[in-house]
Amino acid sequence: MAGAAALYVHAAPRHYEDNPATRETPWIKWIIVGISLAFFALFLLLPLTVVFSEGLRKGWAAYFAALIDDDALSAIQLTLIAAAIAVPLNLVFGVAASWSIAKFDFRGKQVLTTLIDLPFSVSPVVSGLIYVLMFGAQGWFGPWLQAHDIKIIFAIPGIVLATIFVTFPFVARELIPLMQAQGKEEEEAAIVLGANGWQTFWHVTLPNIKWGLIYGVVLCNARAMGEFGAVSVVSGHIRGYTNTMPLHIEILYNEYKLSAAFAVASLLAMLALVTLVIKTWVEWNMTRQTSHGSVQDLPAVLSTRGAASGDK
Amino acid sequence: MSISVKNINKRFGDFVALDNVTLDFPGGELVALLGPSGCGKTTLLRIIAGLELADSGTVLLEGEDASSTHVRERQVGFVFQHYALFRHMTVFDNVAFGLRVKPRSQRPNEAVIRKKVHDLLALVQLDWLADRFPSQLSGGQRQRIALARALAVEPRVLLLDEPFGALDAQVRKELRRWLRRLHDELHITSIFVTHDQEEALEVADRVVLMNKGHVEQIGTPDEVYDAPATPFVYGFLGAVNLFHGRVDGEHVTLAGHAHRHDERLSNGAQVIAFARPHELDIVLDAPNVEGIAATVIRILNFGATSRIELAGDADSGAPAYVEVETSRVRVRELSLAEGSRVRLVPSQLKVFEQSPAATEGAAL
């Protein structure tokens, strides 16, 4: 999924095709359209159909058997748990961070803004290793954790931590430019009118950032469920215990259980499709909201940074 | 309610926004804070509202120190330059907001709110827009809704930050008159910030002129226009011509022209003198005619009046550009044309003894 998505489309000429002064010759148009379509079919559509057709190669019975296999179920469960913890935490963190960056001035603001991007710029394998070095048996806190019989690495907490780390910029990245563009005037107006902090947030700020927030959460969730690299390092691949869906798929694939691997993979692919549908719907709502007239209220063109998708 | 500010200082980094400002705003008046951009007027307004914190000094609302009062308890109405309407709420919900966020014990019931909002919308003559969203309104309508929203909580004072700054000239003029009428109806103590001298002189009961964080002059529109206290005020309020000269006994010598003065000026002092375009008479140049020598460059006609642009004679020390306003009849009488040699005789001059600080602020 992903790539860059311009959420706020400014009054670009929509139908410059209709205008003879801007129209290109037909063959140029068809070549460009043709290249994009061929590329799309070869590299995106074909693999997607392969996932489903391979998954169903041995029939529906085998497909469902692969999904209700104990190890598969536990992998699905673990993936859902990790996402259910990571997404709400990053939602809260993202709103708090973007709120403080956009509405307050404080020392170290620039540093915070930069640090939020860290998980995007660090390889997921490195992110995983950081946690191993901190909490692993030979890590900084390893002896202490062992003495207290707390297991983080090669256990569920490690997977959750790695997932949080990797998905942590999505919500904040979405909201910071949006909130900065909206400024603080509406909040000031609310406070002068007697609203307290919570009322201001709930009635003024939140409705203004609603679509950006949903967008960020959707991307965050997709990445949380699809994350492979960081989770792979901290998980230890203990079947039925610390395997998430992407890890489970890898194991099945390495054991040449191709149709089972593709059956589970098709679940992830469906998740991606659902994400795309929600994402499109949110984008449609956001453009509708802006073209609804508030063009002069929202001066900046916000082109949201596409979420570099999981490495699976 | 009366407002006073005492010894207010505010800096933004190295920039001094307000330098020891002390002002009184008596209750019930509509006062304009007028000055060029960066003079500190908006900062002062935001300090009064509580949206900005002064580095030192006090704000007294009705004699009470408001420094520790939270913005939401100061009971001020604030109107923003860019309206700051809640974009996701209808006009009705915008105006009702201040009533709905009151603590439960003070909150009126929904029927009372409904009536009050409709009354306010009727007051700003936009009752028919109650169900629209801000983005569907024109700039002038948005600003009137913003005003209705500010009035909904029955503020003790109304603060307006360049309320007409973002509107086009026609709408601005209309809203100015409307604001004046509204104030005459409500008599709520109001302060509005503007950089438009015409707006300040037309709307306000009193004008506070500010420059570089200082108060230059306070007075009624007539007072500040007719008797500017400083060269800055003279230069800021309308078009002026600036002459350099010297005090010569009872006369001030300007570009070879001696003008009688009756002000207390020390003999031999360097002075600057101001004359508004309509305070200069044009006479045709001839031997023995007194006046500042100049040449007509251009004549522009506006209805019954003409604006004449002239170049002063450089040899005599006259300014390179002089503007004169006179009647079109007079232009015809003198048969003025481009290139005519004339003399300018000031019917009135405002003379300031020159100090480096005094000339600096004078804008032309």
XYZ file of C-alpha atoms in Angstrom:
676
model
C 0.000 0.000 0.000
C 1.036 3.570 0.427
C 3.079 5.981 -1.610
C 2.586 9.695 -1.289
C -0.969 10.928 -1.193
C -1.839 14.552 -1.643
C -4.784 15.005 0.661
C -5.490 18.611 -0.053
C -5.793 19.136 -3.727
C -5.801 22.795 -4.519
C -7.810 24.265 -7.305
C -5.863 22.466 -9.973
C -7.512 22.461 -13.368
C -9.558 19.325 -13.232
C -10.354 18.980 -16.883
C -7.381 20.346 -18.685
C -8.069 17.623 -21.198
C -11.122 19.617 -22.222
C -9.077 22.684 -22.901
C -7.482 22.608 -26.373
C -4.797 25.001 -25.167
C -3.488 22.508 -22.614
C -4.318 19.235 -24.359
C -1.510 16.868 -25.279
C -1.436 14.809 -28.433
C -3.312 11.501 -27.945
C -0.352 9.191 -28.434
C 1.586 10.798 -25.583
C -1.388 10.384 -23.333
C -1.899 6.748 -24.251
C 1.759 5.865 -23.881
C 1.877 7.328 -20.381
C -1.391 5.723 -19.332
C -0.288 2.436 -20.887
C 3.047 2.369 -19.072
C 1.426 3.037 -15.730
C -1.259 0.419 -16.244
C 1.210 -2.229 -17.395
C 3.471 -1.507 -14.452
C 0.552 -1.623 -12.065
C -0.676 -4.949 -13.471
C 2.741 -6.580 -13.469
C 4.015 -5.509 -10.084
C 0.888 -5.058 -7.995
C -2.144 -6.754 -9.425
C -0.418 -9.952 -10.537
C 1.237 -10.686 -7.158
C -2.048 -9.984 -5.411
C -3.916 -12.491 -7.544
C -1.079 -14.981 -7.097
C -1.498 -14.731 -3.327
C -5.161 -15.650 -3.552
C -4.855 -18.270 -6.281
C -1.927 -20.007 -4.566
C -3.798 -19.943 -1.278
C -6.788 -21.630 -2.898
C -4.784 -24.037 -5.047
C -5.684 -27.023 -2.880
C -9.286 -25.965 -2.554
C -11.337 -24.174 0.058
C -11.084 -26.927 2.622
C -7.290 -26.752 2.706
C -7.487 -22.955 2.719
C -9.658 -22.869 5.834
C -7.694 -25.676 7.452
C -4.569 -23.513 7.140
C -6.385 -20.650 8.828
C -7.857 -22.578 11.743
C -4.654 -24.449 12.429
C -3.693 -23.866 16.095
C -0.445 -22.121 15.274
C -2.174 -19.905 12.705
C -4.897 -18.946 15.162
C -2.374 -18.084 17.837
C -0.403 -16.008 15.304
C -3.568 -14.137 14.315
C -4.394 -13.618 17.970
C -0.938 -12.273 18.768
C -1.038 -9.910 15.793
C -4.388 -8.567 16.959
C -3.125 -8.143 20.527
C -0.002 -6.279 19.406
C -2.057 -3.954 17.213
C -4.701 -3.485 19.907
C -2.036 -2.249 22.323
C 0.228 -0.355 19.924
C -2.421 1.569 17.991
C -4.253 3.173 20.960
C -0.962 4.038 22.647
C 0.366 5.654 19.501
C -2.947 7.422 19.013
C -2.642 9.059 22.418
C 1.028 9.764 21.969
C 0.532 11.114 18.448
C -2.201 13.529 19.464
C -0.235 14.715 22.490
C 2.983 15.175 20.528
C 1.402 17.005 17.622
C -0.649 19.146 19.975
C 2.427 20.231 21.879
C 4.461 20.799 18.722
C 1.782 22.751 16.896
C 0.315 24.799 19.730
C 3.098 25.390 22.232
C 6.567 26.844 22.098
C 9.122 25.108 24.218
C 12.786 24.248 24.287
C 13.687 21.125 22.382
C 10.669 21.334 20.096
C 12.851 20.883 17.028
C 14.533 17.875 18.576
C 11.187 16.264 19.343
C 9.964 16.895 15.795
C 13.046 15.211 14.410
C 12.996 12.306 16.847
C 9.430 11.427 15.932
C 10.734 10.474 12.499
C 13.393 8.172 13.893
C 11.472 4.907 13.394
C 10.990 5.845 9.725
C 14.680 6.342 9.147
C 16.012 3.406 11.136
C 15.918 -0.044 9.576
C 13.337 -2.232 11.370
C 16.019 -4.838 12.052
C 17.998 -2.231 13.943
C 14.901 -1.246 15.908
C 14.501 -4.864 16.945
C 18.150 -5.153 17.884
C 17.882 -2.073 20.093
C 15.355 -3.912 22.217
C 17.425 -7.089 22.283
C 20.423 -5.056 23.448
C 18.360 -3.410 26.155
C 16.204 -6.257 27.428
C 17.908 -9.418 26.108
C 19.717 -11.875 28.360
C 23.049 -10.139 27.680
C 21.447 -6.683 27.473
C 21.553 -3.726 29.863
C 18.527 -4.692 31.860
C 18.875 -8.423 31.144
C 20.252 -9.567 34.530
C 17.770 -7.463 36.453
C 14.856 -8.767 34.385
C 16.061 -12.344 34.821
C 16.397 -11.877 38.550
C 12.784 -10.724 38.669
C 11.617 -13.396 36.253
C 10.319 -10.929 33.687
C 10.559 -11.983 30.064
C 10.495 -9.304 27.391
C 12.635 -10.557 24.564
C 11.367 -13.732 22.879
C 8.028 -13.051 24.531
C 4.881 -11.064 23.876
C 5.988 -7.818 25.604
C 8.969 -7.554 23.256
C 6.728 -7.944 20.233
C 4.390 -5.268 21.509
C 7.308 -2.917 22.273
C 8.823 -3.395 18.822
C 5.459 -2.807 17.188
C 4.942 0.406 19.166
C 8.380 1.648 18.192
C 7.943 0.990 14.501
C 4.448 2.464 14.217
C 4.967 5.416 16.478
C 5.356 8.217 13.900
C 2.217 7.538 11.845
C -0.386 9.464 13.814
C 1.922 12.329 14.822
C 3.252 12.744 11.269
C -0.293 13.020 9.989
C -1.417 15.563 12.572
C 1.544 17.927 12.965
C 1.299 19.667 9.562
C -2.478 19.734 9.826
C -2.487 21.351 13.245
C 0.266 23.769 12.301
C -1.716 24.911 9.286
C -4.824 25.420 11.371
C -2.987 27.594 13.877
C -4.268 28.343 17.349
C -6.824 31.043 16.647
C -9.859 28.796 16.982
C -8.555 27.450 20.282
C -7.925 30.989 21.500
C -11.442 31.962 20.488
C -12.833 29.003 22.432
C -10.847 29.872 25.559
C -11.873 33.527 25.457
C -15.474 32.314 25.220
C -14.967 30.459 28.492
C -14.250 26.901 27.382
C -11.870 24.868 29.510
C -9.008 22.828 28.100
C -10.975 19.622 27.658
C -13.961 21.392 26.040
C -11.603 23.182 23.687
C -9.966 19.936 22.678
C -13.168 17.957 22.344
C -15.340 20.548 20.593
C -12.824 22.562 18.604
C -9.522 20.793 18.043
C -10.688 17.206 17.608
C -13.365 17.888 14.974
C -10.796 19.841 12.978
C -8.261 17.025 12.977
C -10.755 14.158 12.828
C -10.038 12.939 9.304
C -6.284 13.319 9.627
C -6.460 11.341 12.838
C -8.462 8.481 11.316
C -6.086 8.423 8.377
C -3.090 8.167 10.688
C -4.714 5.421 12.755
C -5.537 3.361 9.660
C -1.965 3.539 8.427
C -0.637 2.862 11.907
C -2.820 -0.220 12.223
C -1.826 -1.587 8.824
C 1.820 -1.279 9.697
C 1.320 -2.724 13.186
C -0.223 -5.877 11.752
C 2.198 -6.171 8.853
C 5.461 -5.447 10.660
C 8.076 -8.123 10.051
C 11.663 -6.995 10.578
C 11.688 -5.596 14.097
C 9.249 -8.194 15.390
C 11.250 -10.985 13.802
C 14.354 -9.993 15.762
C 12.652 -9.895 19.176
C 10.222 -12.751 18.691
C 12.413 -15.853 18.700
C 9.845 -17.565 16.433
C 8.384 -19.772 19.131
C 5.514 -21.463 17.368
C 2.114 -20.986 18.907
C 3.561 -18.458 21.328
C 5.583 -15.613 19.814
C 4.701 -15.860 16.150
C 2.747 -13.082 14.529
C 1.061 -13.529 11.174
C 3.979 -12.319 9.051
C 6.361 -14.559 11.001
C 4.012 -17.511 10.730
C 3.830 -17.025 6.965
C 7.598 -17.066 6.728
C 7.858 -20.283 8.693
C 5.223 -22.004 6.566
C 6.964 -20.824 3.439
C 10.351 -22.079 4.619
C 8.765 -25.453 5.326
C 7.432 -25.572 1.742
C 3.827 -25.448 2.963
C 3.165 -23.065 0.118
C -0.600 -23.131 -0.018
C -0.895 -22.695 3.761
C 1.590 -19.801 3.620
C -0.408 -18.133 0.877
C -3.692 -18.730 2.677
C -2.480 -16.814 5.738
C -0.859 -14.241 3.462
C -4.192 -13.707 1.779
C -5.589 -12.615 5.144
C -2.925 -9.931 5.388
C -3.589 -8.946 1.802
C -7.268 -8.567 2.595
C -6.349 -6.407 5.542
C -4.372 -4.233 3.137
C -7.348 -3.987 0.792
C -9.677 -3.004 3.619
C -7.121 -0.414 4.716
C -7.033 1.003 1.203
C -10.800 1.283 1.069
C -10.935 3.094 4.418
C -8.032 5.289 3.400
C -9.742 6.281 0.155
C -12.944 7.014 1.993
C -11.099 9.198 4.525
C -9.263 11.062 1.790
C -12.506 11.658 -0.019
C -13.963 13.101 3.171
C -10.964 15.312 3.758
C -11.006 16.802 0.267
C -14.737 17.291 0.527
C -14.255 19.097 3.804
C -11.611 21.401 2.377
C -13.224 22.057 -0.984
C -16.313 22.774 1.083
C -14.897 26.261 1.095
C -12.293 26.467 3.770
C -9.559 26.898 1.185
C -8.596 30.245 2.645
C -8.817 28.863 6.153
C -6.338 26.148 5.347
C -3.617 27.906 3.463
C -0.972 25.246 3.387
C -1.026 22.446 0.921
C -0.660 19.440 3.069
C 0.722 16.592 1.224
C 0.886 13.859 3.729
C 3.885 11.773 3.682
C 3.028 8.353 2.450
C 3.533 5.693 4.966
C 6.354 3.534 3.859
C 4.672 0.244 4.145
C 5.791 -2.667 6.209
C 8.606 -4.656 4.792
C 6.564 -7.741 4.257
C -16.263 48.645 32.389
C -13.078 50.653 32.567
C -9.720 49.211 31.636
C -6.304 50.496 32.634
C -2.922 49.207 31.788
C 0.040 50.327 33.866
C 3.717 50.192 32.903
C 3.312 47.298 30.517
C 6.539 45.961 29.025
C 6.746 43.175 26.500
C 9.667 41.863 24.473
C 9.847 39.162 21.863
C 13.511 38.225 21.933
C 15.362 41.439 21.085
C 12.285 43.147 19.724
C 10.601 45.558 22.120
C 6.879 45.306 21.431
C 5.698 47.492 24.309
C 7.876 49.915 26.216
C 6.378 50.961 29.528
C 2.883 51.650 28.228
C 0.340 53.202 30.566
C -3.181 53.873 29.324
C -6.712 54.367 30.619
C -9.796 53.299 28.741
C -12.877 54.792 30.380
C -16.051 52.686 30.390
C -18.488 52.797 27.487
C -16.127 54.289 24.929
C -15.036 52.952 21.578
C -11.286 53.476 21.432
C -9.003 52.857 18.476
C -5.408 51.700 18.891
C -3.830 53.097 15.764
C -0.325 52.655 14.448
C 1.841 51.060 11.782
C 2.399 47.318 11.813
C 4.844 46.251 14.500
C 3.985 49.164 16.784
C 2.698 46.859 19.516
C -1.022 47.573 19.242
C -2.120 43.969 18.739
C 0.216 42.796 21.500
C -1.359 45.303 23.869
C -4.838 44.094 22.941
C -3.857 40.460 23.485
C -2.320 41.335 26.856
C -5.573 42.978 27.915
C -7.465 39.854 26.833
C -4.988 37.629 28.631
C -3.912 35.764 25.508
C -0.418 37.162 25.934
C 1.499 37.679 29.153
C 3.282 40.973 29.766
C 6.887 40.826 30.982
C 5.978 43.402 33.615
C 3.142 45.766 34.430
C -0.483 45.308 35.359
C -3.845 45.185 33.634
C -6.720 46.543 35.699
C -10.250 45.573 34.729
C -12.649 47.839 36.574
C -9.872 48.747 38.978
C -9.098 45.120 39.788
C -5.762 43.572 38.952
C -6.502 40.953 36.322
C -2.973 39.587 36.008
C -3.823 36.329 37.727
C -7.302 35.994 36.225
C -7.529 33.277 33.591
C -8.578 34.324 30.102
C -11.851 32.475 30.372
C -12.764 34.308 33.554
C -11.955 37.798 32.316
C -15.287 38.090 30.505
C -13.832 39.727 27.452
C -15.161 39.363 23.959
C -12.423 39.003 21.378
C -12.859 39.375 17.640
C -9.994 38.064 15.528
C -8.724 39.507 12.284
C -9.307 36.216 10.483
C -12.605 35.568 12.283
C -11.505 32.275 13.927
C -14.986 30.857 13.508
C -15.274 27.157 14.318
C -15.302 25.801 10.804
C -17.085 22.547 11.544
C -19.992 24.226 13.359
C -22.966 26.021 11.894
C -23.388 29.716 12.455
C -25.928 28.935 15.148
C -23.579 26.565 16.998
C -20.745 29.057 16.701
C -22.770 31.762 18.423
C -24.150 29.305 21.000
C -20.690 27.933 21.859
C -19.910 30.398 24.644
C -23.237 29.610 26.334
C -22.961 25.843 25.969
C -19.503 25.571 27.543
C -20.571 27.327 30.721
C -20.413 25.232 33.879
C -23.645 23.282 34.347
C -24.815 25.504 37.192
C -24.638 28.679 35.079
C -25.633 27.185 31.751
C -28.966 28.417 30.397
C -31.316 25.750 29.077
C -31.505 25.024 25.381
C -34.646 27.132 24.843
C -32.999 30.179 26.383
C -29.873 29.596 24.315
C -31.968 29.297 21.156
C -33.715 32.589 21.838
C -30.525 34.382 22.745
C -28.667 33.189 19.651
C -31.505 34.256 17.388
C -31.622 37.658 19.069
C -27.903 38.092 18.495
C -28.141 36.963 14.896
C -30.940 39.462 14.432
C -28.735 42.131 15.973
C -26.033 41.488 13.395
C -28.771 41.144 10.747
C -27.837 37.619 9.723
C -30.666 35.600 11.248
C -31.266 33.859 7.933
C -27.803 32.312 7.950
C -28.184 30.303 11.163
C -27.827 26.886 9.495
C -24.928 27.724 7.208
C -21.307 26.837 7.797
C -18.658 29.587 8.038
C -17.126 28.519 4.730
C -20.393 29.397 3.005
C -20.333 33.019 4.174
C -18.641 36.096 2.778
C -15.870 37.784 4.735
C -18.119 40.547 6.000
C -20.756 38.065 7.126
C -18.148 35.952 8.907
C -16.884 38.941 10.829
C -20.396 39.875 11.912
C -20.975 36.300 13.106
C -17.682 36.459 14.992
C -18.938 39.602 16.675
C -22.263 37.977 17.570
C -20.380 35.015 19.018
C -18.224 37.330 21.135
C -21.297 39.193 22.402
C -23.166 35.996 23.327
C -21.349 35.621 26.645
C -22.191 39.226 27.583
C -18.587 40.336 27.846
C -17.669 43.307 29.972
C -15.389 44.603 27.237
C -15.107 43.967 23.547
C -11.667 43.710 21.961
C -11.367 43.729 18.195
C -8.085 42.903 16.487
C -8.015 44.530 13.047
C -11.606 43.432 12.591
C -11.904 44.722 9.035
C -8.329 44.079 7.964
C -9.110 41.083 5.783
C -12.086 42.638 3.988
C -12.222 44.569 0.744
C -12.585 48.348 0.766
C -16.315 48.536 0.063
C -17.326 46.032 2.757
C -14.890 47.576 5.185
C -16.549 50.999 4.891
C -19.977 49.498 5.384
C -18.961 47.477 8.432
C -17.263 50.488 9.981
C -20.479 52.463 9.998
C -22.334 49.400 11.225
C -19.897 48.856 14.107
C -20.317 52.490 15.142
C -24.114 52.144 15.167
C -23.874 48.886 17.093
C -21.659 50.504 19.691
C -24.081 53.397 20.061
C -26.770 50.819 20.788
C -24.831 48.658 23.234
C -22.360 51.081 24.841
C -20.008 48.290 25.706
C -16.425 49.361 26.390
C -14.608 48.511 23.180
C -11.045 48.682 21.958
C -10.220 48.033 18.355
C -6.857 47.784 16.714
C -6.262 49.194 13.257
C -3.505 50.479 11.030
C -5.978 52.417 8.905
C -6.074 56.050 10.055
C -9.287 56.749 8.171
C -10.992 53.871 9.962
C -9.797 55.045 13.378
C -10.823 58.653 12.805
C -14.216 57.661 11.458
C -15.286 55.087 14.037
C -13.628 55.806 17.362
C -14.572 58.103 20.230
C -10.912 58.369 21.038
C -7.759 57.426 19.216
C -4.548 56.142 20.787
C -1.635 56.552 18.397
C 1.180 54.112 18.904
C 4.629 53.822 17.390
C 7.441 51.420 18.217
C 5.928 50.319 21.488
C 5.231 53.869 22.706
C 2.040 55.850 22.959
C 2.490 58.978 20.813
C -0.793 60.744 21.434
C -4.254 60.184 22.859
C -7.244 62.266 21.891
C -10.499 62.551 20.026
C -10.232 62.130 16.265
C -10.414 65.917 15.791
C -7.741 66.574 18.400
C -5.220 64.195 16.959
C -5.886 65.290 13.411
C -5.862 69.037 14.046
C -3.178 69.190 16.696
C -0.744 66.353 16.206
C 1.594 66.165 19.170
C 4.574 64.691 17.369
C 5.977 64.587 13.848
C 5.075 60.892 13.753
C 1.407 61.570 14.399
C 1.395 64.328 11.804
C 2.956 62.052 9.238
C 0.758 59.074 10.039
C -2.597 60.832 9.852
C -3.036 61.654 6.189
C -0.782 62.953 3.440
C 1.766 65.609 4.368
C 4.584 67.634 2.880
C 7.774 67.871 4.863
C 10.074 70.891 4.747
C 13.409 71.454 6.426
C 14.286 74.911 7.645
C 15.690 77.135 10.342
C 14.245 79.496 12.933
C 15.037 83.109 12.117
C 13.599 85.279 14.851
C 9.871 85.477 14.311
C 10.110 83.629 11.054
C 10.869 80.136 9.971
C 12.901 80.074 6.794
C 11.982 77.211 4.481
C 13.568 76.857 1.073
C 14.046 80.576 0.763
C 10.550 81.343 1.984
C 10.017 83.085 5.320
C 6.959 81.994 7.241
C 5.779 83.807 10.363
C 5.363 81.573 13.382
C 3.977 82.135 16.842
C 5.287 79.045 18.562
C 8.028 78.879 21.153
C 11.047 78.018 19.095
C 14.642 78.840 19.905
C 16.343 81.173 17.492
C 18.628 79.494 14.961
C 17.285 76.004 15.638
C 16.928 73.510 12.800
C 13.270 72.666 12.311
C 11.044 70.444 10.283
C 7.704 71.780 9.167
C 4.618 69.954 7.952
C 1.871 71.190 5.691
C -1.030 69.067 4.482
C -1.702 69.172 0.735
C -4.696 71.479 1.192
C -2.685 73.873 3.355
C -0.477 74.996 0.474
C -1.621 77.752 -1.869
C -0.314 77.917 -5.395
C 0.570 81.271 -6.972
C 2.161 81.814 -10.356
C 5.870 82.565 -10.228
C 6.776 86.214 -10.874
C 9.459 88.583 -9.613
C 8.820 89.739 -6.026
C 6.437 86.876 -5.293
C 7.174 85.164 -1.992
C 6.917 81.385 -1.630
C 8.633 78.089 -2.188
C 9.678 77.722 -5.813
C 8.408 74.605 -7.572
C 7.502 73.150 -10.974
C 4.265 71.332 -11.798
C 4.866 67.716 -12.822
C 1.366 66.330 -13.046
C -2.200 67.388 -12.427
C -4.743 64.771 -11.377
C -8.423 65.586 -11.212
C -10.877 63.977 -8.789
C -14.332 65.485 -9.160
C -14.240 69.070 -7.955
C -10.701 68.903 -6.592
C -7.340 68.523 -8.214
C -4.196 66.995 -6.868
C -1.082 68.643 -8.181
C 2.273 66.972 -7.963
C 5.236 69.312 -7.986
C 9.017 69.210 -7.883
C 10.598 71.744 -5.532
C 13.630 73.703 -6.703
C 16.652 71.785 -5.550
C 18.840 74.933 -5.338
C 16.628 76.525 -2.717
C 16.514 73.350 -0.605
C 12.850 72.589 -1.300
C 11.801 68.917 -1.163
C 11.919 66.980 -4.418
C 8.240 66.051 -4.214
C 5.378 68.232 -3.028
C 1.688 67.479 -3.191
C -0.969 70.186 -3.274
C -4.711 69.815 -3.203
C -6.832 72.614 -4.552
C -10.087 73.194 -6.369
C -10.357 72.533 -10.063
C -11.633 76.073 -10.525
C -8.387 77.414 -9.088
C -6.325 75.280 -11.464
C -8.286 76.699 -14.392
C -7.929 80.307 -13.107
C -4.174 79.981 -12.947
C -4.176 77.992 -16.201
C -1.750 75.560 -14.626
C -0.190 72.955 -16.862
C 2.667 70.529 -16.664
C 5.917 72.488 -16.481
C 4.353 75.660 -15.008
C 6.666 77.501 -12.639
C 4.872 78.349 -9.405
C 5.386 79.433 -5.815
C 3.845 77.618 -2.868
C 2.601 79.633 0.098
C 1.672 77.651 3.218
C -1.524 78.889 4.831
C -0.691 76.771 7.847
C 2.470 75.074 9.029
C 3.178 72.775 11.912
C 6.757 73.290 13.022
C 8.783 70.909 15.196
C 12.280 71.630 16.429
C 14.478 68.996 14.968
C 15.933 66.250 17.055
C 17.146 63.061 15.496
C 14.398 61.075 17.193
C 11.645 63.380 16.019
C 12.362 63.080 12.317
C 12.873 59.368 12.347
C 9.265 58.455 12.899
C 7.817 60.898 10.437
C 6.408 58.960 7.549
C 5.551 60.729 4.362
